[in-house]
XYZ file of C-alpha atoms in Angstrom:
782
model
C 0.000 0.000 0.000
C 1.310 3.447 -0.908
C 1.923 5.828 1.982
C -0.865 8.352 2.503
C -0.227 12.074 1.996
C 0.504 13.938 5.184
C -2.687 16.071 5.044
C -4.947 13.226 3.872
C -8.063 12.479 5.908
C -7.496 8.712 5.495
C -5.970 6.785 8.343
C -5.886 3.267 9.779
C -7.666 2.647 13.082
C -5.143 1.222 15.533
C -6.270 -2.182 16.645
C -9.398 -2.080 14.482
C -8.021 -3.292 11.182
C -10.472 -1.159 9.157
C -9.573 1.575 6.661
C -11.794 4.503 7.537
C -12.536 7.779 5.767
C -12.662 10.279 8.577
C -14.088 12.700 6.071
C -17.135 10.459 5.649
C -19.745 10.815 8.302
C -19.723 7.555 10.236
C -23.185 8.230 11.604
C -24.383 8.492 8.047
C -21.608 6.573 6.309
C -20.934 9.238 3.759
C -24.495 10.456 3.401
C -23.527 14.070 3.064
C -20.249 13.538 1.238
C -19.724 15.024 -2.180
C -20.185 12.786 -5.183
C -16.483 12.233 -5.465
C -16.311 10.619 -2.014
C -14.563 13.628 -0.459
C -14.855 14.808 3.123
C -18.301 15.531 4.491
C -19.572 18.905 5.638
C -18.843 18.070 9.274
C -15.361 16.810 8.444
C -14.600 20.058 6.618
C -15.986 21.977 9.595
C -13.671 20.052 11.931
C -10.606 20.759 9.776
C -11.556 24.444 9.520
C -12.037 24.816 13.283
C -8.786 22.943 13.972
C -6.795 25.233 11.696
C -8.505 28.464 12.820
C -9.191 27.768 16.472
C -7.732 31.118 17.526
C -10.151 33.260 15.469
C -13.044 30.996 16.523
C -12.340 31.621 20.202
C -11.874 35.359 19.600
C -15.218 35.452 17.808
C -16.835 33.709 20.783
C -15.408 36.335 23.122
C -16.797 39.139 20.938
C -20.229 37.473 20.931
C -19.996 37.147 24.709
C -19.229 40.859 25.020
C -22.260 41.678 22.825
C -24.445 39.473 25.042
C -23.257 41.246 28.182
C -24.057 44.602 26.533
C -27.590 43.405 25.712
C -28.116 42.212 29.278
C -26.947 45.518 30.714
C -29.303 47.348 28.356
C -32.224 45.358 29.747
C -35.507 44.446 28.119
C -39.224 45.150 28.084
C -40.638 41.897 29.441
C -44.374 41.615 30.005
C -46.882 39.173 31.397
C -48.277 36.463 29.164
C -50.989 37.907 26.910
C -53.036 36.602 23.990
C -54.214 38.973 21.290
C -57.533 38.725 19.485
C -59.536 36.811 22.104
C -62.917 38.108 23.284
C -61.846 38.864 26.840
C -59.090 41.136 25.495
C -61.638 42.973 23.342
C -63.946 43.469 26.345
C -61.063 44.846 28.394
C -60.113 47.240 25.579
C -63.704 48.519 25.195
C -64.060 49.128 28.942
C -60.638 50.679 29.450
C -61.890 54.271 29.523
C -64.370 53.618 32.354
C -63.128 53.870 35.924
C -65.124 50.753 36.856
C -64.358 49.025 33.573
C -61.421 46.885 34.621
C -59.699 46.063 37.877
C -56.442 45.129 36.156
C -54.817 48.504 36.873
C -56.491 48.993 40.269
C -54.725 48.375 43.557
C -56.721 47.473 46.637
C -55.072 49.122 49.669
C -56.071 47.889 53.133
C -55.160 50.223 56.010
C -55.035 48.686 59.504
C -54.205 49.732 63.047
C -54.442 47.461 66.059
C -55.705 50.178 68.438
C -57.047 53.066 66.372
C -60.589 52.838 65.078
C -61.522 53.873 61.539
C -63.932 56.566 62.819
C -61.206 58.327 64.811
C -59.763 61.564 63.317
C -56.166 60.346 63.660
C -56.959 57.222 61.554
C -58.649 59.362 58.880
C -55.786 61.852 58.916
C -53.133 59.149 58.450
C -55.100 57.566 55.551
C -55.680 60.959 53.909
C -51.992 61.824 54.165
C -50.876 58.525 52.603
C -53.382 58.749 49.756
C -52.433 62.374 49.087
C -48.809 61.311 48.563
C -49.944 58.636 46.122
C -52.298 60.934 44.245
C -49.411 63.271 43.450
C -47.538 60.530 41.585
C -47.710 60.963 37.779
C -48.442 57.231 37.336
C -51.698 57.425 39.353
C -54.984 58.039 37.518
C -57.413 58.230 40.469
C -57.884 57.392 44.138
C -61.139 56.221 45.730
C -61.420 56.514 49.507
C -64.295 56.255 52.003
C -62.958 59.261 53.920
C -65.677 61.919 53.654
C -67.837 59.742 51.383
C -71.609 59.185 51.825
C -72.546 56.589 54.418
C -73.851 54.063 51.858
C -70.539 54.178 50.023
C -68.484 54.224 53.219
C -70.125 51.028 54.475
C -68.661 49.063 51.574
C -65.112 50.223 52.304
C -64.956 50.102 56.105
C -64.712 46.679 57.745
C -66.890 45.622 60.644
C -63.756 45.070 62.714
C -63.571 48.833 63.114
C -59.815 48.771 62.531
C -59.587 48.198 58.750
C -60.336 50.506 55.841
C -60.165 49.901 52.079
C -59.067 52.376 49.391
C -58.655 51.874 45.633
C -55.748 53.306 43.637
C -56.114 53.201 39.855
C -52.890 53.430 37.819
C -52.374 54.856 34.345
C -51.376 52.962 31.227
C -51.622 49.302 30.426
C -50.664 46.262 32.423
C -46.910 46.575 31.940
C -46.838 50.320 32.720
C -48.927 49.818 35.857
C -46.692 46.960 37.015
C -43.581 49.093 36.470
C -45.138 51.862 38.573
C -45.978 49.561 41.486
C -42.736 50.026 43.512
C -43.167 53.817 43.559
C -46.802 53.507 44.636
C -45.885 50.981 47.310
C -43.213 53.285 48.712
C -45.577 56.270 48.770
C -48.154 54.313 50.774
C -45.731 53.462 53.573
C -46.943 55.065 56.784
C -45.298 55.053 60.215
C -48.639 54.701 62.018
C -50.693 52.364 59.821
C -50.025 48.926 58.381
C -50.797 48.969 54.674
C -51.350 45.847 52.589
C -51.644 45.995 48.796
C -53.274 43.449 46.539
C -54.838 43.237 43.088
C -53.562 42.153 39.688
C -50.801 44.758 39.557
C -49.504 43.698 42.973
C -49.726 40.056 41.892
C -47.772 40.680 38.676
C -45.099 42.706 40.465
C -44.622 39.918 43.017
C -44.664 37.278 40.264
C -41.965 39.054 38.245
C -39.782 39.443 41.315
C -40.182 35.772 42.219
C -39.484 34.643 38.642
C -36.214 36.582 38.617
C -35.287 35.147 42.003
C -36.234 31.608 40.907
C -34.136 31.948 37.761
C -31.059 33.045 39.690
C -31.463 30.331 42.320
C -32.036 27.605 39.716
C -28.923 28.589 37.777
C -26.816 28.750 40.944
C -27.990 25.245 41.818
C -28.017 23.652 38.364
C -24.381 24.421 37.511
C -22.931 22.684 40.613
C -25.327 19.738 40.187
C -24.344 19.376 36.533
C -20.654 19.604 37.461
C -21.020 16.745 39.951
C -22.595 14.506 37.300
C -19.995 15.520 34.696
C -17.153 14.717 37.087
C -18.696 11.308 37.672
C -19.043 10.724 33.911
C -15.620 11.955 32.764
C -13.532 11.403 35.904
C -11.356 14.360 34.836
C -11.721 17.997 35.823
C -10.862 19.554 32.437
C -13.316 17.411 30.443
C -16.058 18.033 33.023
C -15.658 21.812 32.827
C -16.006 22.056 29.026
C -19.788 21.358 28.854
C -20.395 23.960 31.563
C -18.487 26.549 29.520
C -20.632 25.823 26.464
C -23.814 25.774 28.591
C -23.006 29.110 30.182
C -22.278 30.704 26.799
C -25.496 29.368 25.276
C -27.714 30.530 28.156
C -26.059 33.939 28.384
C -26.449 34.591 24.655
C -29.959 33.129 24.622
C -31.139 35.373 27.464
C -29.460 38.368 25.794
C -31.291 37.533 22.567
C -34.621 37.426 24.422
C -33.876 40.827 25.952
C -33.190 42.299 22.508
C -36.311 40.707 21.011
C -38.449 42.045 23.869
C -38.001 45.545 22.429
C -39.782 44.556 19.205
C -42.200 41.792 20.279
C -44.234 40.706 23.305
C -41.943 38.608 25.526
C -43.362 37.182 28.743
C -41.255 37.417 31.890
C -40.893 33.678 32.369
C -39.552 33.246 28.832
C -36.210 33.778 30.587
C -36.887 30.763 32.806
C -37.837 28.631 29.799
C -34.749 29.725 27.842
C -32.453 29.030 30.784
C -34.104 25.673 31.455
C -33.860 24.411 27.869
C -30.599 26.086 26.892
C -28.534 24.807 29.784
C -29.858 21.267 29.400
C -29.284 20.874 25.665
C -25.944 22.706 25.615
C -24.493 20.462 28.312
C -25.942 17.371 26.633
C -24.486 18.245 23.226
C -21.110 18.988 24.773
C -21.207 15.705 26.646
C -21.746 13.779 23.394
C -18.881 15.545 21.625
C -16.341 15.433 24.471
C -17.090 11.750 25.103
C -16.571 10.833 21.446
C -13.394 12.929 21.221
C -11.873 11.178 24.223
C -12.821 7.794 22.768
C -11.121 8.605 19.471
C -7.988 9.822 21.270
C -7.978 6.585 23.247
C -7.752 4.678 19.931
C -4.449 6.419 19.234
C -5.638 9.061 16.736
C -4.024 12.452 16.426
C -5.902 15.455 17.755
C -6.929 16.588 14.260
C -8.129 13.164 13.164
C -9.931 12.590 16.486
C -11.690 15.926 16.130
C -12.637 15.176 12.515
C -14.061 11.793 13.434
C -15.892 13.323 16.410
C -17.701 15.984 14.394
C -18.407 13.431 11.637
C -20.299 11.287 14.150
C -21.298 13.035 17.377
C -21.254 16.458 15.681
C -23.664 15.284 13.031
C -25.929 13.788 15.712
C -25.810 17.105 17.614
C -26.750 19.082 14.503
C -29.724 16.847 13.760
C -30.725 16.767 17.410
C -30.611 20.574 17.577
C -32.705 20.707 14.428
C -35.238 18.348 16.030
C -35.431 20.484 19.195
C -35.809 23.635 17.099
C -38.588 21.988 15.099
C -40.325 21.078 18.348
C -40.112 24.611 19.692
C -41.128 25.888 16.243
C -44.539 24.387 16.937
C -45.108 27.266 19.376
C -44.946 29.714 16.459
C -48.396 28.456 15.422
C -49.783 30.256 18.482
C -49.297 33.597 16.770
C -50.383 36.638 18.739
C -49.626 35.028 22.100
C -46.732 34.794 24.514
C -46.314 31.141 23.477
C -45.083 32.220 20.069
C -42.457 34.437 21.694
C -41.400 31.566 23.963
C -40.920 29.340 20.937
C -38.774 32.014 19.326
C -36.657 32.437 22.463
C -36.295 28.667 22.925
C -35.274 28.120 19.297
C -32.726 30.931 19.650
C -31.010 29.406 22.683
C -30.943 25.947 21.040
C -29.328 27.502 17.961
C -26.666 29.033 20.212
C -26.148 25.668 21.939
C -25.570 23.918 18.587
C -23.367 26.753 17.306
C -21.069 26.706 20.333
C -21.017 22.892 20.504
C -19.853 22.690 16.873
C -17.401 25.608 16.905
C -16.227 26.838 20.304
C -16.086 23.376 21.887
C -14.074 21.821 18.989
C -11.739 24.833 19.091
C -11.147 24.221 22.801
C -10.633 20.500 22.150
C -8.187 21.299 19.345
C -6.250 23.534 21.711
C -6.312 21.014 24.563
C -5.756 17.792 22.634
C -4.737 14.993 25.048
C -4.735 17.546 27.870
C -8.529 17.149 27.930
C -7.836 14.300 30.389
C -5.915 16.520 32.796
C -7.043 16.592 36.417
C -7.916 12.900 36.623
C -9.862 12.116 39.781
C -8.832 9.333 42.199
C -12.064 7.386 41.611
C -11.482 7.166 37.835
C -12.844 3.903 36.438
C -11.105 1.671 33.968
C -12.286 2.037 30.397
C -13.287 -1.082 28.541
C -15.979 -3.267 27.133
C -18.341 -5.489 29.044
C -19.897 -4.688 32.366
C -23.496 -3.766 33.176
C -24.377 -2.297 29.777
C -23.088 -5.370 27.967
C -25.171 -7.577 30.256
C -28.256 -5.403 29.809
C -27.886 -5.301 26.027
C -27.545 -9.082 25.915
C -30.572 -9.602 28.161
C -32.790 -7.207 26.159
C -31.841 -8.939 22.901
C -32.710 -12.354 24.380
C -35.980 -11.355 26.079
C -37.541 -8.490 24.034
C -41.159 -9.333 24.909
C -40.423 -9.494 28.645
C -38.878 -6.026 28.358
C -41.454 -4.438 26.059
C -44.814 -5.378 27.602
C -44.231 -4.406 31.281
C -42.567 -1.098 30.428
C -45.336 -0.182 27.981
C -47.942 -1.013 30.613
C -46.156 1.126 33.213
C -45.952 4.193 30.938
C -49.595 3.886 29.897
C -50.659 3.581 33.543
C -48.666 6.711 34.425
C -50.442 8.612 31.647
C -53.997 7.786 32.795
C -54.421 10.820 35.136
C -53.944 13.126 32.122
C -57.536 12.308 31.107
C -58.674 14.358 34.144
C -56.760 17.487 33.056
C -58.251 20.867 34.016
C -56.829 24.144 32.714
C -56.817 27.610 34.294
C -54.526 30.610 34.089
C -52.047 31.345 36.854
C -53.700 33.358 39.614
C -52.680 34.747 42.970
C -52.654 31.279 44.571
C -49.524 30.593 42.510
C -47.638 32.918 44.876
C -46.214 31.619 48.170
C -48.444 32.175 51.180
C -46.105 34.741 52.711
C -46.202 37.253 49.836
C -47.999 40.543 50.464
C -50.261 40.294 47.407
C -51.597 36.891 48.449
C -52.018 37.859 52.094
C -53.822 40.990 50.938
C -56.189 38.950 48.735
C -57.042 36.690 51.677
C -57.614 39.702 53.956
C -59.770 41.384 51.305
C -61.923 38.255 50.950
C -62.377 38.051 54.714
C -63.089 41.709 55.469
C -64.577 43.002 52.194
C -66.209 39.981 50.538
C -68.143 42.016 47.969
C -65.003 43.770 46.736
C -63.135 40.440 46.649
C -65.886 38.586 44.773
C -65.074 37.155 41.361
C -66.007 39.766 38.772
C -67.000 39.034 35.203
C -66.684 42.096 32.992
C -69.478 42.797 30.499
C -68.800 45.600 27.992
C -71.971 46.606 26.115
C -71.083 48.253 22.793
C -73.667 50.376 20.979
C -73.440 51.479 17.325
C -72.852 55.115 18.312
C -73.937 57.872 20.642
C -74.590 57.686 24.367
C -75.424 54.325 25.933
C -77.821 56.116 28.327
C -80.667 57.257 26.114
C -84.049 56.281 27.601
C -84.447 53.353 25.181
C -80.931 52.017 25.749
C -81.148 52.576 29.508
C -84.315 50.448 29.543
C -82.573 47.717 27.553
C -79.586 47.851 29.918
C -81.935 47.583 32.908
C -83.636 44.498 31.412
C -80.252 42.930 30.669
C -79.050 43.663 34.200
C -82.092 41.963 35.724
C -81.653 38.976 33.413
C -78.033 38.634 34.447
C -78.852 39.008 38.142
C -81.178 36.002 37.924
C -78.479 33.677 36.519
C -77.204 30.857 38.772
C -74.263 31.879 40.925
C -74.672 35.652 40.450
C -74.647 37.570 43.743
C -74.810 41.080 42.323
C -74.557 43.360 39.301
C -72.858 46.763 39.257
C -73.636 49.164 36.406
C -74.987 52.611 35.553
C -78.541 51.261 35.918
C -77.900 49.567 39.284
C -77.351 52.641 41.440
C -79.795 51.826 44.219
C -82.242 49.157 45.396
C -85.299 51.348 44.808
C -84.648 52.155 41.156
C -87.079 50.492 38.762
C -87.076 50.535 34.967
C -89.161 53.691 34.670
C -86.928 55.570 37.129
C -83.841 54.535 35.206
C -85.334 55.793 31.936
C -86.354 59.139 33.512
C -82.848 59.621 34.877
C -81.406 58.813 31.458
C -83.633 61.489 29.902
C -82.602 64.118 32.490
C -79.590 66.375 31.864
C -76.546 64.947 33.692
C -75.925 68.207 35.560
C -79.303 67.890 37.294
C -78.443 64.503 38.837
C -77.051 64.242 42.388
C -73.202 64.290 42.454
C -72.918 60.648 43.554
C -75.101 59.542 40.622
C -73.073 61.642 38.206
C -69.843 60.020 39.481
C -71.347 56.539 39.304
C -72.591 57.027 35.759
C -69.183 58.334 34.698
C -67.526 55.279 36.222
C -69.640 52.842 34.176
C -69.852 54.656 30.838
C -67.140 55.483 28.307
C -67.985 56.736 24.832
C -70.549 54.389 23.286
C -69.807 51.601 25.800
C -71.647 50.797 29.028
C -69.921 48.568 31.552
C -71.374 45.949 33.874
C -69.551 44.070 36.597
C -71.207 40.702 37.296
C -70.321 39.392 40.751
C -70.241 35.705 41.644
C -69.215 33.899 44.805
C -67.538 31.135 42.778
C -63.745 31.044 42.487
C -62.379 32.466 39.199
C -61.091 29.065 38.018
C -64.168 27.111 39.118
C -66.497 25.246 36.782
C -69.396 27.412 37.995
C -67.622 30.650 37.048
C -66.797 29.283 33.594
C -70.381 28.163 33.089
C -71.480 31.710 33.937
C -69.156 33.139 31.271
C -70.519 30.726 28.677
C -74.093 31.539 29.667
C -73.447 35.277 29.310
C -72.100 34.711 25.811
C -75.175 32.812 24.632
C -77.406 35.911 24.337
C -75.456 39.106 23.603
C -78.211 41.446 22.406
C -78.935 44.582 24.473
C -81.348 46.764 22.503
C -79.453 47.868 19.418
C -76.112 46.926 21.018
C -74.308 43.729 21.968
C -71.976 42.826 24.748
C -68.542 41.235 25.088
C -67.460 39.290 28.167
C -64.073 39.645 29.855
C -62.339 39.290 33.206
C -60.084 36.606 34.652
C -62.516 33.712 34.214
C -63.315 34.726 30.637
C -59.599 34.948 29.923
C -59.188 31.390 31.229
C -61.981 30.175 28.948
C -60.566 32.050 25.945
C -56.981 30.943 26.599
C -58.019 27.292 26.819
C -60.026 27.653 23.580
C -57.105 29.435 21.883
C -54.665 26.681 22.842
C -57.126 23.963 21.834
C -57.769 25.611 18.441
C -54.099 25.950 17.496
C -52.789 22.743 19.055
C -53.647 20.326 16.178
C -51.671 22.380 13.643
C -48.722 22.774 16.041
C -48.657 19.080 16.953
C -48.999 18.053 13.308
C -46.128 20.336 12.294
C -43.833 19.085 15.062
C -44.530 15.425 14.372
C -44.343 15.792 10.584
C -41.113 17.777 10.562
C -39.531 15.473 13.137
C -40.304 12.541 10.856
C -38.613 14.308 7.955
C -35.520 15.172 10.022
C -35.159 11.588 11.227
C -35.747 10.212 7.738
C -32.933 12.354 6.352
C -30.660 11.219 9.197
C -31.542 7.506 9.267
C -32.833 6.914 5.696
C -35.568 4.689 7.149
C -39.341 5.093 6.943
C -40.065 2.858 9.944
C -37.693 4.324 12.557
C -39.077 7.903 12.429
C -42.620 6.601 12.982
C -41.420 4.444 15.864
C -39.609 7.470 17.328
C -42.853 9.478 17.310
C -44.629 6.705 19.195
C -41.820 6.500 21.759
C -41.913 10.260 22.327
C -45.657 10.157 22.902
C -45.206 7.417 25.485
C -42.681 9.377 27.554
C -44.806 12.525 27.273
C -47.909 10.627 28.392
C -46.128 9.505 31.547
C -44.917 13.035 32.265
C -48.305 14.661 31.649
C -50.063 12.099 33.818
C -47.598 12.773 36.621
C -48.208 16.539 36.318
C -51.959 16.128 36.757
C -51.497 13.658 39.609
C -49.071 15.941 41.443
C -50.055 19.541 40.713
C -53.765 19.335 39.925
C -54.792 16.582 42.322
C -52.388 17.689 45.040
C -50.240 14.628 45.721
C -46.812 15.617 47.093
C -48.030 19.209 47.658
C -46.556 19.291 51.158
C -43.201 18.019 49.958
C -43.027 20.432 47.016
C -44.765 23.310 48.858
C -47.508 24.443 46.509
C -51.278 24.799 46.462
C -53.019 22.277 44.159
C -55.130 23.620 41.313
C -55.783 23.479 37.573
C -52.846 23.400 35.184
C -51.732 26.577 33.377
C -53.236 26.319 29.821
C -49.909 26.924 28.107
C -47.987 24.313 30.110
C -49.016 21.096 28.267
C -48.330 22.481 24.791
C -45.121 24.165 25.957
C -43.900 20.893 27.444
C -44.964 18.965 24.347
C -43.042 21.200 21.961
C -39.951 21.383 24.158
C -39.828 17.742 25.212
C -40.641 16.331 21.801
C -37.434 17.843 20.515
C -35.392 17.102 23.641
C -36.376 13.426 23.481
C -34.762 13.278 20.051
C -31.342 13.905 21.641
C -31.199 10.358 22.897
C -33.060 8.878 19.929
C -30.605 10.421 17.478
C -27.576 9.365 19.526
C -28.801 5.779 19.971
C -30.087 5.197 16.440
C -27.060 6.842 14.806
C -24.756 4.430 16.614
C -27.005 1.454 15.857
C -27.064 2.473 12.208
C -23.268 2.654 12.077
C -23.078 -0.950 13.191
C -25.899 -2.089 10.906
C -24.277 -0.551 7.830
C -20.966 -2.132 8.825
C -22.255 -5.639 9.628
C -25.771 -5.962 8.170
C -26.808 -7.742 11.404
C -29.771 -5.951 13.049
C -29.597 -7.797 16.389
C -25.865 -7.221 16.734
C -26.253 -3.563 15.711
C -28.966 -2.913 18.303
C -27.025 -4.623 21.082
C -23.804 -2.829 20.132
C -25.544 0.539 19.899
C -27.175 0.098 23.302
C -23.927 -1.063 24.897
C -21.930 1.857 23.487
C -24.482 4.632 24.094
C -26.551 3.425 27.077
C -24.168 4.858 29.640
C -23.823 8.107 27.725
C -27.618 8.477 27.381
C -28.270 7.887 31.082
C -25.414 10.214 32.041
C -26.744 12.954 29.763
C -30.215 12.409 31.172
C -28.860 12.634 34.713
C -27.428 16.050 33.866
C -30.705 17.236 32.344
C -32.693 15.914 35.295
C -30.322 17.715 37.670
C -30.722 20.971 35.730
C -34.509 20.670 35.494
C -34.861 19.517 39.104
C -33.244 22.756 40.261
C -36.318 24.551 38.915
C -38.651 22.483 41.129
C -37.423 24.636 44.026
C -39.033 27.682 42.384
C -41.573 29.687 44.341
C -43.896 30.088 41.322
C -45.990 26.981 40.718
C -45.896 27.119 36.906
C -42.077 27.157 36.903
C -41.998 24.386 39.489
C -44.390 22.299 37.369
C -42.395 22.952 34.205
C -39.122 21.886 35.821
C -40.580 18.751 37.388
C -42.514 17.811 34.240
C -39.396 18.051 32.091
C -37.296 16.159 34.661
C -39.828 13.316 34.796
C -40.135 13.154 31.001
C -36.353 13.044 30.474
C -35.891 10.422 33.192
C -38.597 8.197 31.674
C -37.290 8.761 28.162
C -33.683 7.910 28.957
C -34.443 4.831 31.038
C -37.657 3.035 30.147
C -37.986 4.297 26.572
C -34.534 4.587 24.976
C -32.721 1.912 26.991
C -35.499 -0.703 27.141
C -38.472 -0.153 24.825
C -36.602 1.101 21.744
C -33.989 -1.724 21.661
C -36.679 -4.339 22.380
C -38.883 -3.088 19.543
C -35.956 -2.902 17.138
C -34.937 -6.449 18.044
C -38.460 -7.677 17.288
C -38.785 -5.728 14.037
C -35.485 -7.004 12.641
C -34.365 -5.753 9.226
C -37.760 -4.112 8.741
C -36.373 -1.252 10.899
C -34.250 -0.147 7.964
C -36.885 -0.322 5.245
C -36.819 2.719 2.980
C -37.227 3.800 -0.597
C -35.173 1.666 -2.987
C -33.055 4.464 -4.413
C -31.872 5.445 -0.918
C -30.892 1.863 -0.155
C -29.096 1.398 -3.456
C -27.104 4.603 -2.970
C -26.022 3.430 0.490
C -25.066 0.037 -0.831
C -22.859 1.685 -3.435
C -21.327 3.940 -0.790
C -20.504 0.919 1.369
C -19.507 -1.443 -1.450
C -22.183 -3.953 -0.378
C -25.246 -5.443 -1.982
C -28.700 -4.057 -1.362
C -30.316 -6.176 1.320
C -33.790 -7.523 0.525
């Protein structure tokens, strides 16, 4: 044999006896090689990074500096909103009325243990505090019982004699009001009185603060946990640190990208938590695959350049396809256009793209620089490398007893998924906050002392074609509608411009509507102004049912059955209506999103594996692991099992959580599927023996898959310590899904099914098979 040129990509594996083209992708056996049999795209990438590792690392530093600049600039993060739903339209129509929406209204409860509310010193302290607030430019109005008529005062003074309620309405929309909350809170501080604030603005301010705190705590915990697992996997300090470097870069750039995007699109606050959760997990996983393969190739005696080339040809290709699968999964969220879910999908796809980019450029550049020094810092408990052991025994046992493996594990996963049939959805409310937060304590105090003000309110915005809503004819129609609503099951009261007193009948209401406004008593003028804006009249329908209850939802649906009010029609909003609309929005868009994710995942896997059967089997396996995770979520968070251990209040699941988990986990599950099937396919193309290929693939990748899963579970589990229930549920749901996927599904069910299906696993279109046979110099198998 002639000696090979010095720069050739051909070499002989030491101890293997096989001539190997390192330029051909071993995971795909030359699938993406040029027609002339030259090096593949990933081989050329490896050579380029090896030769230009200095500029690659400098470019990474510049990108890091840009990310830090974006973080220092900050963003414009909001709460999760959905555009175009009916509840949003009702809120927009009623926005000009003081009583139209409570979203920008703070309930302020003043208390003193000894002073009574009818004492001058109590009134003086309240007046002084409210005067300071009223001077703030962010405050639109202040409502206080001090000096008000007795009928009005009775609603805002508690029977305890020591508690008084005031309402502070803020200017602007939800985000502007939330930003103004700290200044309002500071202005209401009083040395003599104890003030407690609650309401949606207070809830959102507390939620944002907790989300930021949860994010910081999770990251501080997840990095050390991941490092412990990496040290156990690699047994060397240098190799263990590399995935953390890539993970930190990916998360930092991903969060910076979200901050920049928040200036041009609606980004919810906990998009940062989602980006950090996904980005850190996939970046560390991808780095683990690449570093492990690089060390294995060095152990065979290859040079650093050849080891790096072979690594990117195999593990690098798997990482690229895996990243594409995760991006496709998160791309399903883009079907929820006009909602915060779409923005989350964009942010998640961005951080995954950064994870793939750094894993295929920065990490290889570091490996090229380190070479054999990647094994520096070897720990005293380092294990001996070699074949055999537990994974060899497991692979042999699964190949011999596929039915005994398949049936029990399938039954277990299906049983775990059964609680998902009892799923109930409702938006995050104030019960998602820990019990000690001011906003939640204030809500509980408000419900106890001022039950009418704390009652669930359903907003009804009556829109007329034009002109005043209070002409005699329209006032009569509004009165009839108000009485009809008041008689509905569960309704305890109606507040509107035609419900100003118990003695007002229809004729009185029409006479008042015909009278000039200036002739009405001042309190009636103020009340009418509070419930009327332009051509819109506002009603507040009060119910004793909880906002997320079935009874409250039934009331919303009943209100929407008959919308006619004279020549106008009404639109229904409020928290309960938003829950109903959000659930309907998610349900409407879910089929298209799920179909896109599953269809595109099939295409990605087909291109990678050149098999029609394996992509379909992969979809089924993903659905099994998701079913187990979703069932566990309902069992834990909705039905309340483990609530004392995890410290949360049971309740319905956030509507966005199932679809968010589906899109994220469907792609994440492909990490292990791609790694396992790529290795199995290598062996099948080399030997043509399906059983041997499956056993060999499981033996070689089983430990890596479970190690990678352990890292992801550690990262996700750190988020279960969050104070906000939705973040806690997201972290635990993803941890459970990954644990099930990497153990029961990929290590047991997938190999067992592939053993039973035999060569049928690799069935594909004839021209694909013939091209592979030519590439391998073998005959096309029947």
